[in-house]
mmCIF file of C-alpha atoms and ligand atoms in Angstrom:
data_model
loop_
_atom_site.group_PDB
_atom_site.id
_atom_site.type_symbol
_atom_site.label_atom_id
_atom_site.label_comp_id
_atom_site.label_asym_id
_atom_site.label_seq_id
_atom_site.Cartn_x
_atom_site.Cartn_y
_atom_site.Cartn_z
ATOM 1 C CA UNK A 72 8.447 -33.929 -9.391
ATOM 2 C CA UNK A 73 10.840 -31.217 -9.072
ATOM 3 C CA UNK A 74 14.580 -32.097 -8.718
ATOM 4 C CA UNK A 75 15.274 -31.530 -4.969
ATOM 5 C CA UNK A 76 11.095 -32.024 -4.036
ATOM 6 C CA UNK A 77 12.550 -34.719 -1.144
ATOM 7 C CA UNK A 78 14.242 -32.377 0.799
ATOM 8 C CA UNK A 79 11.028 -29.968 2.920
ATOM 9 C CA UNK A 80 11.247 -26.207 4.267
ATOM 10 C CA UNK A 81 11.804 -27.948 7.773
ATOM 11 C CA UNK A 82 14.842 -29.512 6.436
ATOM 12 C CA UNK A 83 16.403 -26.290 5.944
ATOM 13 C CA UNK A 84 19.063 -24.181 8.219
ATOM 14 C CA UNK A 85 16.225 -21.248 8.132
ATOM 15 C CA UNK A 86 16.359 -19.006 10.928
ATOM 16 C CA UNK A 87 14.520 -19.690 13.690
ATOM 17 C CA UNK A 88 12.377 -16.910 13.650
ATOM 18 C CA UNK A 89 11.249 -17.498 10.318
ATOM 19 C CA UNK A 90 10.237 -20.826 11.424
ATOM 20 C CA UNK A 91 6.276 -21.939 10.760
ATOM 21 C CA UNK A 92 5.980 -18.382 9.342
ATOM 22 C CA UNK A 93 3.674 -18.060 6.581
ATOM 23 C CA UNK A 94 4.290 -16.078 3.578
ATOM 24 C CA UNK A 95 1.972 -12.588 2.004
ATOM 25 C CA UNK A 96 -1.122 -14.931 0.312
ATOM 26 C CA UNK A 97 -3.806 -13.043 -1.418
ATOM 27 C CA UNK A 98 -4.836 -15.559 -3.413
ATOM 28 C CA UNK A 99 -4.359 -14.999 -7.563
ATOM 29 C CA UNK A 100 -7.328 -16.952 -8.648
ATOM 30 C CA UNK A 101 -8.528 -16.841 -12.438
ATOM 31 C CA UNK A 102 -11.929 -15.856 -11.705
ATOM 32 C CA UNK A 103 -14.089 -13.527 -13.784
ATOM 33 C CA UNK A 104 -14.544 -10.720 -10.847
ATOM 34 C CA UNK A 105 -11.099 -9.716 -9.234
ATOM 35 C CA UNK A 106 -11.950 -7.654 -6.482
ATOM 36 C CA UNK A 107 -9.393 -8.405 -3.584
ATOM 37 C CA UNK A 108 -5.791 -6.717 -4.519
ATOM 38 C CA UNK A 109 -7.318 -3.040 -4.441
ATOM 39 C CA UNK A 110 -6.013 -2.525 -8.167
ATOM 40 C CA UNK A 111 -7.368 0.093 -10.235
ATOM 41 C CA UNK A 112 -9.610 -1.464 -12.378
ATOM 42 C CA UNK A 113 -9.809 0.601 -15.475
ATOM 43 C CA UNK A 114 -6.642 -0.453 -17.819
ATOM 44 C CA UNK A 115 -4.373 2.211 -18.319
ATOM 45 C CA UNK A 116 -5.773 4.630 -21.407
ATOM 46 C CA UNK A 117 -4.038 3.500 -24.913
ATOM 47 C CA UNK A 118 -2.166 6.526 -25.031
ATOM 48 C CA UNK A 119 -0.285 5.661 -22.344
ATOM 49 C CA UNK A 120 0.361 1.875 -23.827
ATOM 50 C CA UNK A 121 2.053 3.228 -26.837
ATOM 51 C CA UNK A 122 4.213 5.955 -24.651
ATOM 52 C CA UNK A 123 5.445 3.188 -21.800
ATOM 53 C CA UNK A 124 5.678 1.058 -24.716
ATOM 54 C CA UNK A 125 7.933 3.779 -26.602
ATOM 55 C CA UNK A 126 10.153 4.535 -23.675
ATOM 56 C CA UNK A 127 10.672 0.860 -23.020
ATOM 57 C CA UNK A 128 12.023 0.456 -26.680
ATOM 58 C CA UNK A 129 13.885 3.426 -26.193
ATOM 59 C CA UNK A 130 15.484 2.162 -22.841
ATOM 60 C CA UNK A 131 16.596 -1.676 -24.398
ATOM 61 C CA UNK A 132 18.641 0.176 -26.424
ATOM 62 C CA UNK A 133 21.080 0.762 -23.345
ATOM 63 C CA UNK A 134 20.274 -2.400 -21.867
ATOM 64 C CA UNK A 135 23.716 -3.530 -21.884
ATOM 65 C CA UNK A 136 24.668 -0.754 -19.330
ATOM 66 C CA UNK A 137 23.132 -0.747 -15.444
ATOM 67 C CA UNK A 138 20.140 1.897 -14.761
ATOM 68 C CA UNK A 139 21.065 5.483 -13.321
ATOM 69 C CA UNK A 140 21.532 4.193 -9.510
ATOM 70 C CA UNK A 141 19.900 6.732 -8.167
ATOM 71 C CA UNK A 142 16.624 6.831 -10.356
ATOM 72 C CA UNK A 143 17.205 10.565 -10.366
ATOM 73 C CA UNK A 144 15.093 11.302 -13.296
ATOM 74 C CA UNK A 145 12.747 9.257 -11.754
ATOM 75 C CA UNK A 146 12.573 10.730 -8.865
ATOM 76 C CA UNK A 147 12.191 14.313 -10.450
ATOM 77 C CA UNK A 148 9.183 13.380 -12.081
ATOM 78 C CA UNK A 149 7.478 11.984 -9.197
ATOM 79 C CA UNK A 150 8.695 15.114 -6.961
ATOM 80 C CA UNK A 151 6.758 16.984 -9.866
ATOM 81 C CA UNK A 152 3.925 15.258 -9.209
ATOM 82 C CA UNK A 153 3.863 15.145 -5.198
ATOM 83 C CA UNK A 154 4.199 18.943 -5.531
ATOM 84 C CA UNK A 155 1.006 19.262 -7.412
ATOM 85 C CA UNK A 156 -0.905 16.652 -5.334
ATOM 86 C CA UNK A 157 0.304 18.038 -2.182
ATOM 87 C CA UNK A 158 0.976 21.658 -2.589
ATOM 88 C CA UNK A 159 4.334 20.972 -1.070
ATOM 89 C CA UNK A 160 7.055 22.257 -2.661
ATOM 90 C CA UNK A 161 9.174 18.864 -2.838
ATOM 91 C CA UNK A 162 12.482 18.676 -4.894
ATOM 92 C CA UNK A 163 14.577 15.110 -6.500
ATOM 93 C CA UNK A 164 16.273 14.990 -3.021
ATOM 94 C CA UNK A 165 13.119 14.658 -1.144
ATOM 95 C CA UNK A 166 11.802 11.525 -3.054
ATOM 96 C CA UNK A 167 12.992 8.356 -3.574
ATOM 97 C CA UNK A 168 11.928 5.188 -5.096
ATOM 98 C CA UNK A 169 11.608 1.733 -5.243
ATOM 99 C CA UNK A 170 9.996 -1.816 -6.329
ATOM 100 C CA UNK A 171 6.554 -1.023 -5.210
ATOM 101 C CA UNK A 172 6.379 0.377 -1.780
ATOM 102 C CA UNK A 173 7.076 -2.356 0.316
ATOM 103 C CA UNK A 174 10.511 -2.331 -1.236
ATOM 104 C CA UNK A 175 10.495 1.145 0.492
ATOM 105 C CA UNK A 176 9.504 0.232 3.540
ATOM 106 C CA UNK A 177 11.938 -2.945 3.800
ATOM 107 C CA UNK A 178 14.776 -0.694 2.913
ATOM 108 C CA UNK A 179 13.048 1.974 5.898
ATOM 109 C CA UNK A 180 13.259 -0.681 8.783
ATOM 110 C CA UNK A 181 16.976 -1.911 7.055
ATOM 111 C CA UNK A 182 18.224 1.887 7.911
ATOM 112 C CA UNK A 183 16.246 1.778 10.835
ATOM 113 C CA UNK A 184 14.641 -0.651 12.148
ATOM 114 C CA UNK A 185 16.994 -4.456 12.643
ATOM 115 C CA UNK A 186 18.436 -6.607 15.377
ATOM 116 C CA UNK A 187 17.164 -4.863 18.725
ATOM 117 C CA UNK A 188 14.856 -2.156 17.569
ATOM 118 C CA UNK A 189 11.341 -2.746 17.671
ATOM 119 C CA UNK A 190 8.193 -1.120 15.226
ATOM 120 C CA UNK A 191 4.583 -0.550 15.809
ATOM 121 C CA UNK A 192 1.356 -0.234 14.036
ATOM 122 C CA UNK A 193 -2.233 0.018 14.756
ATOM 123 C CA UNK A 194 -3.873 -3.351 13.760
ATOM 124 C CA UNK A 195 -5.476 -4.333 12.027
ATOM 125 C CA UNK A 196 -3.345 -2.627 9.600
ATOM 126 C CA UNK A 197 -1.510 -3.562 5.894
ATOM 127 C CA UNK A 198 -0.216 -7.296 6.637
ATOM 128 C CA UNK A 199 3.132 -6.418 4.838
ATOM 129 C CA UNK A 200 4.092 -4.315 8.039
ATOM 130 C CA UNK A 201 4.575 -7.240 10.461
ATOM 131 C CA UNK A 202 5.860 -9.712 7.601
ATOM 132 C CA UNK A 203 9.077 -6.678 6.555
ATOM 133 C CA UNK A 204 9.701 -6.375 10.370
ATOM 134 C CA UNK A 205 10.160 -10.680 10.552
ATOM 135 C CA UNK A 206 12.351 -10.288 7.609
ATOM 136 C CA UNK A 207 14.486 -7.688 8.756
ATOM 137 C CA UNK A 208 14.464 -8.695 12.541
ATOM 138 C CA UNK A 209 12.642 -5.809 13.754
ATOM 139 C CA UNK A 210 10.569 -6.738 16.547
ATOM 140 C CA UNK A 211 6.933 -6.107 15.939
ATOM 141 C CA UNK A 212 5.184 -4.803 18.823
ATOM 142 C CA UNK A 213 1.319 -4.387 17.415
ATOM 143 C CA UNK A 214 -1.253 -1.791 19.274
ATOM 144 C CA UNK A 215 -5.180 -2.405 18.915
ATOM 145 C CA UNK A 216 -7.494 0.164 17.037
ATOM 146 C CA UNK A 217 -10.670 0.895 19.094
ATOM 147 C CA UNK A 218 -13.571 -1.737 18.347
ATOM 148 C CA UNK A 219 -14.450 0.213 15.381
ATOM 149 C CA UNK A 220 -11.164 0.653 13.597
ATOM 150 C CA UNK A 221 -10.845 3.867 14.066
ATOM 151 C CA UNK A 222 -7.774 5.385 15.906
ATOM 152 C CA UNK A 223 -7.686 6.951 18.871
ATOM 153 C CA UNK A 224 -5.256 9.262 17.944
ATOM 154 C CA UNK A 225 -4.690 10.846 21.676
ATOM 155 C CA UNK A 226 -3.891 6.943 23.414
ATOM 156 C CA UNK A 227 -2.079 6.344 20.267
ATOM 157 C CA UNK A 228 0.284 9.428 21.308
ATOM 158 C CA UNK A 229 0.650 7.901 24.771
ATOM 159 C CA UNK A 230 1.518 4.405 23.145
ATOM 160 C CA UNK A 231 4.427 6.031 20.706
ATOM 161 C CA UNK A 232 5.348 8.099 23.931
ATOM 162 C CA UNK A 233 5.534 5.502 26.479
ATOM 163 C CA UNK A 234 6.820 2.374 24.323
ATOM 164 C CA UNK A 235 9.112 4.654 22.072
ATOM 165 C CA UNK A 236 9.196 2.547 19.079
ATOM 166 C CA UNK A 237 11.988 2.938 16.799
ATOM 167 C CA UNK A 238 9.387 3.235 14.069
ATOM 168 C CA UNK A 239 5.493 3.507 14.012
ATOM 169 C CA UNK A 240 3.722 2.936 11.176
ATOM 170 C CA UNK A 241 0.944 4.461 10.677
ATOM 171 C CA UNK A 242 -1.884 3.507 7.275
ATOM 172 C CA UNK A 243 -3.880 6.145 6.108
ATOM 173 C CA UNK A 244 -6.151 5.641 4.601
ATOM 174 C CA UNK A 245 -5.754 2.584 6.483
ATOM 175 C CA UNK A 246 -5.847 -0.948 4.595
ATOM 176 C CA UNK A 247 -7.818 -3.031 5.419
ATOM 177 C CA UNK A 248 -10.110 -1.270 7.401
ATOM 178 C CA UNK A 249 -10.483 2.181 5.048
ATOM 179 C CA UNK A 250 -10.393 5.204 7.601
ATOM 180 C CA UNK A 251 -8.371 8.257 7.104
ATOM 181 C CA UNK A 252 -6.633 9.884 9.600
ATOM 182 C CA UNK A 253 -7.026 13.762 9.919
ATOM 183 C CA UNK A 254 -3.787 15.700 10.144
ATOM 184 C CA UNK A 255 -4.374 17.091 13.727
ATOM 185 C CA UNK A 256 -4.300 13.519 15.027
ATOM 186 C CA UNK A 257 -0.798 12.795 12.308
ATOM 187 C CA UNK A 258 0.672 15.420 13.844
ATOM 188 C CA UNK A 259 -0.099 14.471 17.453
ATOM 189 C CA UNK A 260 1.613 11.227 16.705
ATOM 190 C CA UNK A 261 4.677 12.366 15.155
ATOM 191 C CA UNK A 262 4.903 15.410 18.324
ATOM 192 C CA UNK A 263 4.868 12.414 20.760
ATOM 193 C CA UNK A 264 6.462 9.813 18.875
ATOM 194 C CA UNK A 265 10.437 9.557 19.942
ATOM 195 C CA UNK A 266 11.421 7.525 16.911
ATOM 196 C CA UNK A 267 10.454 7.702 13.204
ATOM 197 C CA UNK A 268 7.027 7.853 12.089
ATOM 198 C CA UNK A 269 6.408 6.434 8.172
ATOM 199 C CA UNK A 270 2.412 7.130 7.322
ATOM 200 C CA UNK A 271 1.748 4.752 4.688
ATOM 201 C CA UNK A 272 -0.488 6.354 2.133
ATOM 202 C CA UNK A 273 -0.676 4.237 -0.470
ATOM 203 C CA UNK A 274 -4.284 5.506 -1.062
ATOM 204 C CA UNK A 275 -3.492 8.737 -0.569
ATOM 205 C CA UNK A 276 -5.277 10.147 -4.034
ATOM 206 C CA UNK A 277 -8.846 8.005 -2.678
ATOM 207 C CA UNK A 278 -8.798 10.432 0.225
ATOM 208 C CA UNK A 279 -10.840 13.583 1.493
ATOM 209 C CA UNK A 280 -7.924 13.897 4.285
ATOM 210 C CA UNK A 281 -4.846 16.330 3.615
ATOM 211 C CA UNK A 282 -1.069 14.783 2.670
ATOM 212 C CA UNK A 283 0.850 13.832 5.438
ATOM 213 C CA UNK A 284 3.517 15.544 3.210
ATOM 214 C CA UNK A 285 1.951 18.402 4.587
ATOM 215 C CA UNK A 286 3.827 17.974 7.469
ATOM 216 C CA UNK A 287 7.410 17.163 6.271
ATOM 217 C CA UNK A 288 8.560 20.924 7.014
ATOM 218 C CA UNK A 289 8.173 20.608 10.334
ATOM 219 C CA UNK A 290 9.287 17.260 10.717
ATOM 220 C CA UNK A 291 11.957 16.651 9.429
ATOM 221 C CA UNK A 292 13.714 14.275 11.293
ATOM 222 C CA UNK A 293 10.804 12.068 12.014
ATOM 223 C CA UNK A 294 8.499 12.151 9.392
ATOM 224 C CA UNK A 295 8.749 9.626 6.357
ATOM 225 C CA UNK A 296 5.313 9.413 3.995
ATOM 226 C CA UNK A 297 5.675 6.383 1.901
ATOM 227 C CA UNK A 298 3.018 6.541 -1.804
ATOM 228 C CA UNK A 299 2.716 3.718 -4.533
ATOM 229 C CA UNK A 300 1.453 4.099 -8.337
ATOM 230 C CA UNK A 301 -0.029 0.564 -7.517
ATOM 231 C CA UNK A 302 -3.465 2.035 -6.828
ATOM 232 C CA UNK A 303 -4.848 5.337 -7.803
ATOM 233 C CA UNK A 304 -2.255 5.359 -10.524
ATOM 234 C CA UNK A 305 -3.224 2.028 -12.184
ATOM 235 C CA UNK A 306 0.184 0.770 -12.327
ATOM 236 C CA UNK A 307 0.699 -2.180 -10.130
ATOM 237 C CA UNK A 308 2.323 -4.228 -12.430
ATOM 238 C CA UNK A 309 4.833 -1.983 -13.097
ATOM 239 C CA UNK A 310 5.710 -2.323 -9.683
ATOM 240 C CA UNK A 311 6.637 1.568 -8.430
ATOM 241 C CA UNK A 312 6.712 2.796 -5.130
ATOM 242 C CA UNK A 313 8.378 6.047 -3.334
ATOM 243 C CA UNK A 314 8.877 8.196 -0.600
ATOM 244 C CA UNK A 315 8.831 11.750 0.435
ATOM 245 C CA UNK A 316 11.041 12.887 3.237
ATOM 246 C CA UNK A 317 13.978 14.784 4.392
ATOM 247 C CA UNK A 318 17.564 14.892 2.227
ATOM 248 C CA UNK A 319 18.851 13.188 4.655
ATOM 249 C CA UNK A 320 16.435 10.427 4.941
ATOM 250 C CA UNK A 321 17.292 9.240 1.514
ATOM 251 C CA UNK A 322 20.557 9.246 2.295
ATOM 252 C CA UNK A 323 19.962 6.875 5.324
ATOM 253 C CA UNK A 324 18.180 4.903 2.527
ATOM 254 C CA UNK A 325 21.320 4.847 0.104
ATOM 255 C CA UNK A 326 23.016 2.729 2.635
ATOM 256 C CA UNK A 327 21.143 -0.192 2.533
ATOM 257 C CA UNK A 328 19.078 -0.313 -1.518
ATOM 258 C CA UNK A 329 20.847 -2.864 -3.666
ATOM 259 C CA UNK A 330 22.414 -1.084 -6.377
ATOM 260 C CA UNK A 331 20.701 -0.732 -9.647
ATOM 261 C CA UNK A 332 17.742 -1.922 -7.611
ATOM 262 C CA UNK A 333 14.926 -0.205 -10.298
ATOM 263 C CA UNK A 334 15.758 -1.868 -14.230
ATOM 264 C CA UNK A 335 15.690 0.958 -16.642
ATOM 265 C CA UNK A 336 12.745 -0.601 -17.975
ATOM 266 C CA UNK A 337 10.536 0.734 -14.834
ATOM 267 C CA UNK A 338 12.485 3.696 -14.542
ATOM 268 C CA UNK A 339 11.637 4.567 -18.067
ATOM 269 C CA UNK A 340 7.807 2.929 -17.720
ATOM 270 C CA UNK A 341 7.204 4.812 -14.768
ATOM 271 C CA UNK A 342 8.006 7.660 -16.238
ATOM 272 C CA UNK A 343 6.157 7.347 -19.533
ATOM 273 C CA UNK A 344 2.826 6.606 -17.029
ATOM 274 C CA UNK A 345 3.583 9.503 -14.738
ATOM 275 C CA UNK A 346 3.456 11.877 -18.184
ATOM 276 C CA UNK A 347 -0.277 10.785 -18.203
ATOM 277 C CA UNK A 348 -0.926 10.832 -15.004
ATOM 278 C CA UNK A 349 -4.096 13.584 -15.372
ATOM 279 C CA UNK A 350 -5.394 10.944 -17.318
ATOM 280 C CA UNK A 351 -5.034 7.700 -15.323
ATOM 281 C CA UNK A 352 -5.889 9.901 -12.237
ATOM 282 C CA UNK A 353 -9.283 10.605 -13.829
ATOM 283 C CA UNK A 354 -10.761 7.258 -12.093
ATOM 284 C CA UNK A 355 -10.116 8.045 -9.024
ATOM 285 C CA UNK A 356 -12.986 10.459 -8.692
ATOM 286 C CA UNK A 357 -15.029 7.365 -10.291
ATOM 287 C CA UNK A 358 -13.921 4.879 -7.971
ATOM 288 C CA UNK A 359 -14.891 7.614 -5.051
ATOM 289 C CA UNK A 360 -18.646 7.537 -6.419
ATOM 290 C CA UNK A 361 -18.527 3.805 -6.895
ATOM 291 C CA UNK A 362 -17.454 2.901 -3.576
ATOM 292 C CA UNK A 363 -20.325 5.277 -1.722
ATOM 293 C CA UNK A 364 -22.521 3.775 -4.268
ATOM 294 C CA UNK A 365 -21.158 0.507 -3.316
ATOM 295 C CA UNK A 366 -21.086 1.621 0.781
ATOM 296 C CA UNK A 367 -24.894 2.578 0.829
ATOM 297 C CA UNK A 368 -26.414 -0.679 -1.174
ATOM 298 C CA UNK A 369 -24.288 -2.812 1.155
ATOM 299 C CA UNK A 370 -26.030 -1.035 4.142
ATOM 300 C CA UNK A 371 -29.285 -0.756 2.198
ATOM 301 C CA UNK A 372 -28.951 -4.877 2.075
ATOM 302 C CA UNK A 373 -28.303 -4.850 5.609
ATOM 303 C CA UNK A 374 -24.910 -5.724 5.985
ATOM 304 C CA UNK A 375 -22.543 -3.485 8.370
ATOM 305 C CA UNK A 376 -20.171 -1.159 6.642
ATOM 306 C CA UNK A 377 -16.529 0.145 7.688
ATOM 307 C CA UNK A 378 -16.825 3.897 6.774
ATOM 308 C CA UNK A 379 -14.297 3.853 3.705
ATOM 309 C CA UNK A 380 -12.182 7.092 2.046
ATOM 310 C CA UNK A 381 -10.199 4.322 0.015
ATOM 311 C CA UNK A 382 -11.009 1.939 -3.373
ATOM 312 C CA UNK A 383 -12.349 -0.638 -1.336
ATOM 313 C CA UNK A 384 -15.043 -1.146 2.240
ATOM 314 C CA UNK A 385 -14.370 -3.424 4.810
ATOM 315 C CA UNK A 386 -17.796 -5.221 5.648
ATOM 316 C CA UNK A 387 -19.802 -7.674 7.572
ATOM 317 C CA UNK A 388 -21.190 -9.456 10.183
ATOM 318 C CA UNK A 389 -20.478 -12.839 9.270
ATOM 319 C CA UNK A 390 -20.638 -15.928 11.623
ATOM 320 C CA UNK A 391 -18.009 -16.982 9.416
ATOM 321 C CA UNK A 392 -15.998 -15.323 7.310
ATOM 322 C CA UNK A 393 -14.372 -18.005 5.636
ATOM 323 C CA UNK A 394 -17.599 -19.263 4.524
ATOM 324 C CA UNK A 395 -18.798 -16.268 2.807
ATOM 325 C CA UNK A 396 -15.944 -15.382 1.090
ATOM 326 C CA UNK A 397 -16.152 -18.970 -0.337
ATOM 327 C CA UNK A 398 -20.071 -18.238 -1.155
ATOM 328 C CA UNK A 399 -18.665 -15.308 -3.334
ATOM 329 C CA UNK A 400 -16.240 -16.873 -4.840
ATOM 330 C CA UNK A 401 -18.886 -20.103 -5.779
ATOM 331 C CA UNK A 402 -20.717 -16.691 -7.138
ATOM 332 C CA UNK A 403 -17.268 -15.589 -9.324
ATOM 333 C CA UNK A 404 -16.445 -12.600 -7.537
ATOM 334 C CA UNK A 405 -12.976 -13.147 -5.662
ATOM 335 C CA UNK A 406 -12.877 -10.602 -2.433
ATOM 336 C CA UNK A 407 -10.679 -10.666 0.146
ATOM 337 C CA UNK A 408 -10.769 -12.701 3.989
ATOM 338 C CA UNK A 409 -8.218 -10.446 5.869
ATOM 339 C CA UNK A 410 -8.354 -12.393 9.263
ATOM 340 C CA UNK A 411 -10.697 -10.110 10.820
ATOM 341 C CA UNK A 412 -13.590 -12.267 12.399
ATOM 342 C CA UNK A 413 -16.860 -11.761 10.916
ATOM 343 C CA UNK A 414 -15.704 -8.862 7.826
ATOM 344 C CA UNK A 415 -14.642 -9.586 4.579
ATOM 345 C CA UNK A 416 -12.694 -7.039 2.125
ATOM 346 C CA UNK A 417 -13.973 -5.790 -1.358
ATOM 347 C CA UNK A 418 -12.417 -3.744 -3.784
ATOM 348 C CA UNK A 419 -14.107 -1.397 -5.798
ATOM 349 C CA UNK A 420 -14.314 -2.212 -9.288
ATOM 350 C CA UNK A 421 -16.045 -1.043 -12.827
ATOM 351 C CA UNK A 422 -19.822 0.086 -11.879
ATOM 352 C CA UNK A 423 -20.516 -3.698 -13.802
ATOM 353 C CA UNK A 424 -18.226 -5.328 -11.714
ATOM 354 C CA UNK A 425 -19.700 -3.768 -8.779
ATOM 355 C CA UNK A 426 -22.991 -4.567 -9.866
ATOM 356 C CA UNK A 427 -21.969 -8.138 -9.788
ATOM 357 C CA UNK A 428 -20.794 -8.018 -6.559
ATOM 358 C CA UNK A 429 -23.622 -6.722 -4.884
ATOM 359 C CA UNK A 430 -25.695 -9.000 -6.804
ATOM 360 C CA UNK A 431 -24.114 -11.943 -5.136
ATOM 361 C CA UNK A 432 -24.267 -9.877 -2.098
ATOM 362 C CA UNK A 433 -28.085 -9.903 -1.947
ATOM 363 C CA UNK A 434 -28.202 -13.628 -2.434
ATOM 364 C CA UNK A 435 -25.591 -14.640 0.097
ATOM 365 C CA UNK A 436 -26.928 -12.306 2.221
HETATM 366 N N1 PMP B 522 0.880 -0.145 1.758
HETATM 367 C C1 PMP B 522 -0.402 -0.506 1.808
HETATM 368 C C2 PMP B 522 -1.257 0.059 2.886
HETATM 369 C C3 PMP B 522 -0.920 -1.385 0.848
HETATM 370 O O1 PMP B 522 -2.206 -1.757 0.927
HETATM 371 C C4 PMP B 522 -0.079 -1.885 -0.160
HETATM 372 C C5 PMP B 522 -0.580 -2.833 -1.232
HETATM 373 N N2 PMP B 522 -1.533 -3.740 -0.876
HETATM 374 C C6 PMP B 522 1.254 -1.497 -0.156
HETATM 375 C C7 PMP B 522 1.696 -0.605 0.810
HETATM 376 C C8 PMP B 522 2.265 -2.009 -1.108
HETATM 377 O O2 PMP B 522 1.958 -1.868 -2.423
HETATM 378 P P1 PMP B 522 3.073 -1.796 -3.542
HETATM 379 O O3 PMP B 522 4.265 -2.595 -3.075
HETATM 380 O O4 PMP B 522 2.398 -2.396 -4.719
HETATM 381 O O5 PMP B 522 3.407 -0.358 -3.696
#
């Protein structure tokens, strides 16, 4: 046993709130089909290997010395980038970046969320929302989707209007459910909303629906879109998220990131994967066809199907969930049980990993 194993979590001063709470679990199981993190599955090209590779050799050179604080290189790149995706004409001071995304949207409800200010999201929604409003004693106050997961985006208004969060989050596309939200109904939400609104696109590139970013000119004050290059841009382990939103936003933002909070070993990997991001950006048009490939044999076999404009389809009906996702595992495919009765989460894989999944599919059905 460990040294210290006698002493239990109970035992511990921990603060009462975090008391019986239970931590982010998707499990990380060793099996052959991993489809329940929403990864990209294709490995990133070897082209861009040997340049993150390069950059990182480049960057230990300086190891001695702390990273550029401010990422502003960085930051550049991926304002390069969010320009060309969007259309928007976004600059360094408009972006900023951080461990993955949920490192941007703990440092969003540090600035403005805390002790006495409350946050809201449509649920079922990303897990991490509710778990980085615990953390940073934001009280979570969630409001229901209709039946189908889809959001009403006019009694959404009148929720944001009437309960005034301090900030509303809002997923689109959303995880784990898969539906985008068109920008008429964004911008009704951010018009009513009194506090800030942060629309969580981490699948933004999956999506038929228009940038949120779209929106930042005209508000400016409110308006905070958070992306990652954990998904479309097949870079999860590198662990890079950021944000587009007013100057002054970031500036909030300054205030509460630890310093030298990105190594230069991401800053410089990041970078080196952003220079091929045409290529890595390839399979998302891919993973599109796959997962209407994978949407329509999942009806075809019967089962019910979330309408999905992300890299993975909520589906179902199970009596219980926890069951099948066990059958598919007993099958080697891994999927994901995200606490919604009778529906289980897949991520879309390689067409051969898809194959597999549906396989198993048709005999658990
Ligand atoms: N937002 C949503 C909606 C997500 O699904 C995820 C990853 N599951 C994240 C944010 C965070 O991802 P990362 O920290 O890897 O950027």
């Amino acid at each position: 046993d460990a040294i210290g194993s006698s002493v239990q979590l109970g035992d511990l001063p921990l603060r009462a709130d975090l008391r019986g709470a239970s931590p982010y679990g998707a499990p990380q199981l060793d099996v052959e089909f991993r489809l329940n993190t929403n990864e990209n599955p294709y490995p990133p090209p070897p082209a861009l290997v040997a340049d993150v590779t390069r950059a990182v050799a480049a960057a230990a050179e300086d190891l001695h010395r702390y990273p550029d604080r401010d990422a502003v290189e960085l930051r550049t790149d991926l304002a390069a980038y969010l320009s060309t995706a969007t259309g928007v004409p976004l600059t360094t001071a408009n972006l900023w970046a951080a461990n993955g995304s949920n490192e941007v949207l703990q440092q969003i409800l540090q600035a403005f969320g805390g002790p006495g200010r409350t946050a809201l999201g449509f649920e079922p929604s990303y897990s991490m929302h509710p778990i980085i409003a615990a953390g940073t004693r934001t009280e979570w106050t969630p409001t229901p989707r209709r039946a189908d997961f889809t959001l009403d985006a006019e009694a959404a208004a009148k929720v944001l209007a009437d309960r005034a969060p301090h900030v509303a989050f809002v997923t689109s596309p959303n995880n784990p459910t898969g539906g985008s939200i068109p920008l008429a109904g964004l911008r009704a939400l951010i018009e009513a909303a009194p506090g800030l609104v942060v629309v969580d696109e981490a699948y933004a590139e999956f999506s038929s629906q228009p940038s949120a970013v779209t929106l930042l000119a005209d508000y400016p004050a409110k308006l905070i879109v958070s992306r990652t290059m954990s998904k479309a841009f097949a870079f999860a382990g590198g662990r890079l998220g950021y944000l587009a939103a007013a100057p002054a936003m970031v500036d909030a933002l300054l205030l509460v990131r630890l310093p030298y909070h990105l190594s230069v070993l991401t800053q410089a990997a990041a970078r080196a994967a952003l220079r091929h991001a045409d290529e890595t950006l390839a399979s998302v048009h891919k993973l599109a066809v796959e997962r209407d490939r994978v949407m329509d044999s999942l009806r075809g076999l019967g089962f019910t199907v979330v309408p999905s404009d992300a890299n993975f389809v909520l589906f179902g009906q199970f009596e219980d969930a926890a069951a099948t996702w066990r059958a598919y595992l007993d099958h080697g495919v891994l999927i994901r049980d995200v606490g919604i009765p009778g529906h289980l989460r897949v991520t879309i894989g390689t067409p051969a990993e898809n194959d597999a999944f549906l396989a198993a599919s048709k005999e658990i059905r």
